[in-house]
Amino acid sequence: MPVQTAVVGSAAGLHARPAALIAEKAEELGVEVYLALPGDEPVDADSALMIMTLGAAKGDTVEVSGDDAAAVATIAALVEQDLDA
């Protein structure tokens, strides 16, 4: 399973707006993608609520994993963007 690390880029972390945008894209991709803080249980990237439960703040490292390397890269890139802008 491909795994990629990403540093949270949104100023307020993975709160409602960034989580919703990431979940929407994960749903569009149609494959399983997961997010986790290192050492924690992964959550489904297609659920904004589950993403918010991570409590990831700006600058935190998040592990993005899934069955499809391209989907993992796509979600990792979103995590790194400032989605509040």
JSON list of C-alpha atoms in Angstrom, two decimals:
[
{"chain": "A", "resi": 1, "resn": "MET", "atom": "CA", "xyz": [0.00, 0.00, 0.00]},
{"chain": "A", "resi": 2, "resn": "PRO", "atom": "CA", "xyz": [1.58, 3.32, -1.05]},
{"chain": "A", "resi": 3, "resn": "VAL", "atom": "CA", "xyz": [2.19, 5.78, 1.80]},
{"chain": "A", "resi": 4, "resn": "GLN", "atom": "CA", "xyz": [3.17, 9.42, 1.47]},
{"chain": "A", "resi": 5, "resn": "THR", "atom": "CA", "xyz": [3.77, 12.00, 4.18]},
{"chain": "A", "resi": 6, "resn": "ALA", "atom": "CA", "xyz": [2.36, 15.49, 3.86]},
{"chain": "A", "resi": 7, "resn": "VAL", "atom": "CA", "xyz": [2.69, 18.59, 6.02]},
{"chain": "A", "resi": 8, "resn": "VAL", "atom": "CA", "xyz": [-0.62, 20.34, 6.73]},
{"chain": "A", "resi": 9, "resn": "GLY", "atom": "CA", "xyz": [-0.61, 23.66, 4.87]},
{"chain": "A", "resi": 10, "resn": "SER", "atom": "CA", "xyz": [-3.93, 25.21, 5.93]},
{"chain": "A", "resi": 11, "resn": "ALA", "atom": "CA", "xyz": [-3.48, 27.98, 8.50]},
{"chain": "A", "resi": 12, "resn": "ALA", "atom": "CA", "xyz": [-6.10, 26.55, 10.86]},
{"chain": "A", "resi": 13, "resn": "GLY", "atom": "CA", "xyz": [-5.23, 22.91, 10.20]},
{"chain": "A", "resi": 14, "resn": "LEU", "atom": "CA", "xyz": [-7.63, 20.28, 8.89]},
{"chain": "A", "resi": 15, "resn": "HIS", "atom": "CA", "xyz": [-10.83, 21.91, 10.13]},
{"chain": "A", "resi": 16, "resn": "ALA", "atom": "CA", "xyz": [-14.20, 22.01, 8.36]},
{"chain": "A", "resi": 17, "resn": "ARG", "atom": "CA", "xyz": [-13.38, 23.70, 5.02]},
{"chain": "A", "resi": 18, "resn": "PRO", "atom": "CA", "xyz": [-10.11, 21.87, 4.23]},
{"chain": "A", "resi": 19, "resn": "ALA", "atom": "CA", "xyz": [-11.57, 18.57, 5.48]},
{"chain": "A", "resi": 20, "resn": "ALA", "atom": "CA", "xyz": [-14.62, 19.01, 3.23]},
{"chain": "A", "resi": 21, "resn": "LEU", "atom": "CA", "xyz": [-12.49, 19.76, 0.17]},
{"chain": "A", "resi": 22, "resn": "ILE", "atom": "CA", "xyz": [-10.21, 16.78, 0.81]},
{"chain": "A", "resi": 23, "resn": "ALA", "atom": "CA", "xyz": [-13.18, 14.46, 1.42]},
{"chain": "A", "resi": 24, "resn": "GLU", "atom": "CA", "xyz": [-14.89, 15.66, -1.76]},
{"chain": "A", "resi": 25, "resn": "LYS", "atom": "CA", "xyz": [-11.79, 14.93, -3.85]},
{"chain": "A", "resi": 26, "resn": "ALA", "atom": "CA", "xyz": [-11.26, 11.54, -2.17]},
{"chain": "A", "resi": 27, "resn": "GLU", "atom": "CA", "xyz": [-14.86, 10.62, -2.98]},
{"chain": "A", "resi": 28, "resn": "GLU", "atom": "CA", "xyz": [-14.36, 11.68, -6.62]},
{"chain": "A", "resi": 29, "resn": "LEU", "atom": "CA", "xyz": [-11.27, 9.46, -6.92]},
{"chain": "A", "resi": 30, "resn": "GLY", "atom": "CA", "xyz": [-13.35, 6.39, -6.16]},
{"chain": "A", "resi": 31, "resn": "VAL", "atom": "CA", "xyz": [-10.59, 4.47, -4.34]},
{"chain": "A", "resi": 32, "resn": "GLU", "atom": "CA", "xyz": [-9.83, 4.00, -0.66]},
{"chain": "A", "resi": 33, "resn": "VAL", "atom": "CA", "xyz": [-7.50, 6.68, 0.72]},
{"chain": "A", "resi": 34, "resn": "TYR", "atom": "CA", "xyz": [-6.67, 7.11, 4.40]},
{"chain": "A", "resi": 35, "resn": "LEU", "atom": "CA", "xyz": [-5.16, 9.86, 6.55]},
{"chain": "A", "resi": 36, "resn": "ALA", "atom": "CA", "xyz": [-3.40, 9.41, 9.88]},
{"chain": "A", "resi": 37, "resn": "LEU", "atom": "CA", "xyz": [-1.13, 11.21, 12.25]},
{"chain": "A", "resi": 38, "resn": "PRO", "atom": "CA", "xyz": [2.03, 9.11, 12.66]},
{"chain": "A", "resi": 39, "resn": "GLY", "atom": "CA", "xyz": [1.37, 6.30, 15.13]},
{"chain": "A", "resi": 40, "resn": "ASP", "atom": "CA", "xyz": [-2.42, 6.80, 15.13]},
{"chain": "A", "resi": 41, "resn": "GLU", "atom": "CA", "xyz": [-5.19, 4.82, 13.47]},
{"chain": "A", "resi": 42, "resn": "PRO", "atom": "CA", "xyz": [-5.98, 5.93, 9.91]},
{"chain": "A", "resi": 43, "resn": "VAL", "atom": "CA", "xyz": [-9.33, 7.48, 9.00]},
{"chain": "A", "resi": 44, "resn": "ASP", "atom": "CA", "xyz": [-11.19, 7.46, 5.69]},
{"chain": "A", "resi": 45, "resn": "ALA", "atom": "CA", "xyz": [-10.20, 10.47, 3.60]},
{"chain": "A", "resi": 46, "resn": "ASP", "atom": "CA", "xyz": [-13.68, 10.61, 2.05]},
{"chain": "A", "resi": 47, "resn": "SER", "atom": "CA", "xyz": [-15.22, 11.63, 5.40]},
{"chain": "A", "resi": 48, "resn": "ALA", "atom": "CA", "xyz": [-14.79, 15.27, 6.43]},
{"chain": "A", "resi": 49, "resn": "LEU", "atom": "CA", "xyz": [-15.92, 14.41, 9.96]},
{"chain": "A", "resi": 50, "resn": "MET", "atom": "CA", "xyz": [-13.30, 11.68, 10.30]},
{"chain": "A", "resi": 51, "resn": "ILE", "atom": "CA", "xyz": [-10.59, 13.99, 8.93]},
{"chain": "A", "resi": 52, "resn": "MET", "atom": "CA", "xyz": [-11.49, 16.61, 11.54]},
{"chain": "A", "resi": 53, "resn": "THR", "atom": "CA", "xyz": [-11.14, 14.01, 14.32]},
{"chain": "A", "resi": 54, "resn": "LEU", "atom": "CA", "xyz": [-7.42, 13.86, 13.56]},
{"chain": "A", "resi": 55, "resn": "GLY", "atom": "CA", "xyz": [-7.00, 17.31, 15.08]},
{"chain": "A", "resi": 56, "resn": "ALA", "atom": "CA", "xyz": [-4.17, 18.02, 12.64]},
{"chain": "A", "resi": 57, "resn": "ALA", "atom": "CA", "xyz": [-2.81, 21.57, 12.93]},
{"chain": "A", "resi": 58, "resn": "LYS", "atom": "CA", "xyz": [-0.77, 23.60, 10.45]},
{"chain": "A", "resi": 59, "resn": "GLY", "atom": "CA", "xyz": [2.69, 22.10, 10.19]},
{"chain": "A", "resi": 60, "resn": "ASP", "atom": "CA", "xyz": [1.66, 18.66, 11.48]},
{"chain": "A", "resi": 61, "resn": "THR", "atom": "CA", "xyz": [2.81, 15.66, 9.45]},
{"chain": "A", "resi": 62, "resn": "VAL", "atom": "CA", "xyz": [0.02, 13.45, 8.12]},
{"chain": "A", "resi": 63, "resn": "GLU", "atom": "CA", "xyz": [0.46, 10.04, 6.53]},
{"chain": "A", "resi": 64, "resn": "VAL", "atom": "CA", "xyz": [-1.63, 9.51, 3.41]},
{"chain": "A", "resi": 65, "resn": "SER", "atom": "CA", "xyz": [-2.11, 5.90, 2.31]},
{"chain": "A", "resi": 66, "resn": "GLY", "atom": "CA", "xyz": [-4.23, 3.91, -0.07]},
{"chain": "A", "resi": 67, "resn": "ASP", "atom": "CA", "xyz": [-4.29, 1.28, -2.80]},
{"chain": "A", "resi": 68, "resn": "ASP", "atom": "CA", "xyz": [-3.62, 3.74, -5.64]},
{"chain": "A", "resi": 69, "resn": "ALA", "atom": "CA", "xyz": [-0.38, 5.75, -5.70]},
{"chain": "A", "resi": 70, "resn": "ALA", "atom": "CA", "xyz": [-1.87, 8.51, -7.87]},
{"chain": "A", "resi": 71, "resn": "ALA", "atom": "CA", "xyz": [-4.82, 8.96, -5.50]},
{"chain": "A", "resi": 72, "resn": "VAL", "atom": "CA", "xyz": [-2.45, 9.07, -2.51]},
{"chain": "A", "resi": 73, "resn": "ALA", "atom": "CA", "xyz": [-0.37, 11.75, -4.24]},
{"chain": "A", "resi": 74, "resn": "THR", "atom": "CA", "xyz": [-3.48, 13.77, -5.10]},
{"chain": "A", "resi": 75, "resn": "ILE", "atom": "CA", "xyz": [-4.76, 13.78, -1.52]},
{"chain": "A", "resi": 76, "resn": "ALA", "atom": "CA", "xyz": [-1.28, 14.47, -0.11]},
{"chain": "A", "resi": 77, "resn": "ALA", "atom": "CA", "xyz": [-1.00, 17.51, -2.39]},
{"chain": "A", "resi": 78, "resn": "LEU", "atom": "CA", "xyz": [-4.33, 18.82, -1.07]},
{"chain": "A", "resi": 79, "resn": "VAL", "atom": "CA", "xyz": [-3.26, 18.33, 2.54]},
{"chain": "A", "resi": 80, "resn": "GLU", "atom": "CA", "xyz": [-0.18, 20.46, 1.83]},
{"chain": "A", "resi": 81, "resn": "GLN", "atom": "CA", "xyz": [-2.14, 23.32, 0.27]},
{"chain": "A", "resi": 82, "resn": "ASP", "atom": "CA", "xyz": [-3.58, 26.25, 2.19]},
{"chain": "A", "resi": 83, "resn": "LEU", "atom": "CA", "xyz": [-7.22, 25.38, 1.52]},
{"chain": "A", "resi": 84, "resn": "ASP", "atom": "CA", "xyz": [-8.41, 28.38, 3.54]},
{"chain": "A", "resi": 85, "resn": "ALA", "atom": "CA", "xyz": [-7.15, 30.81, 0.90]}
]
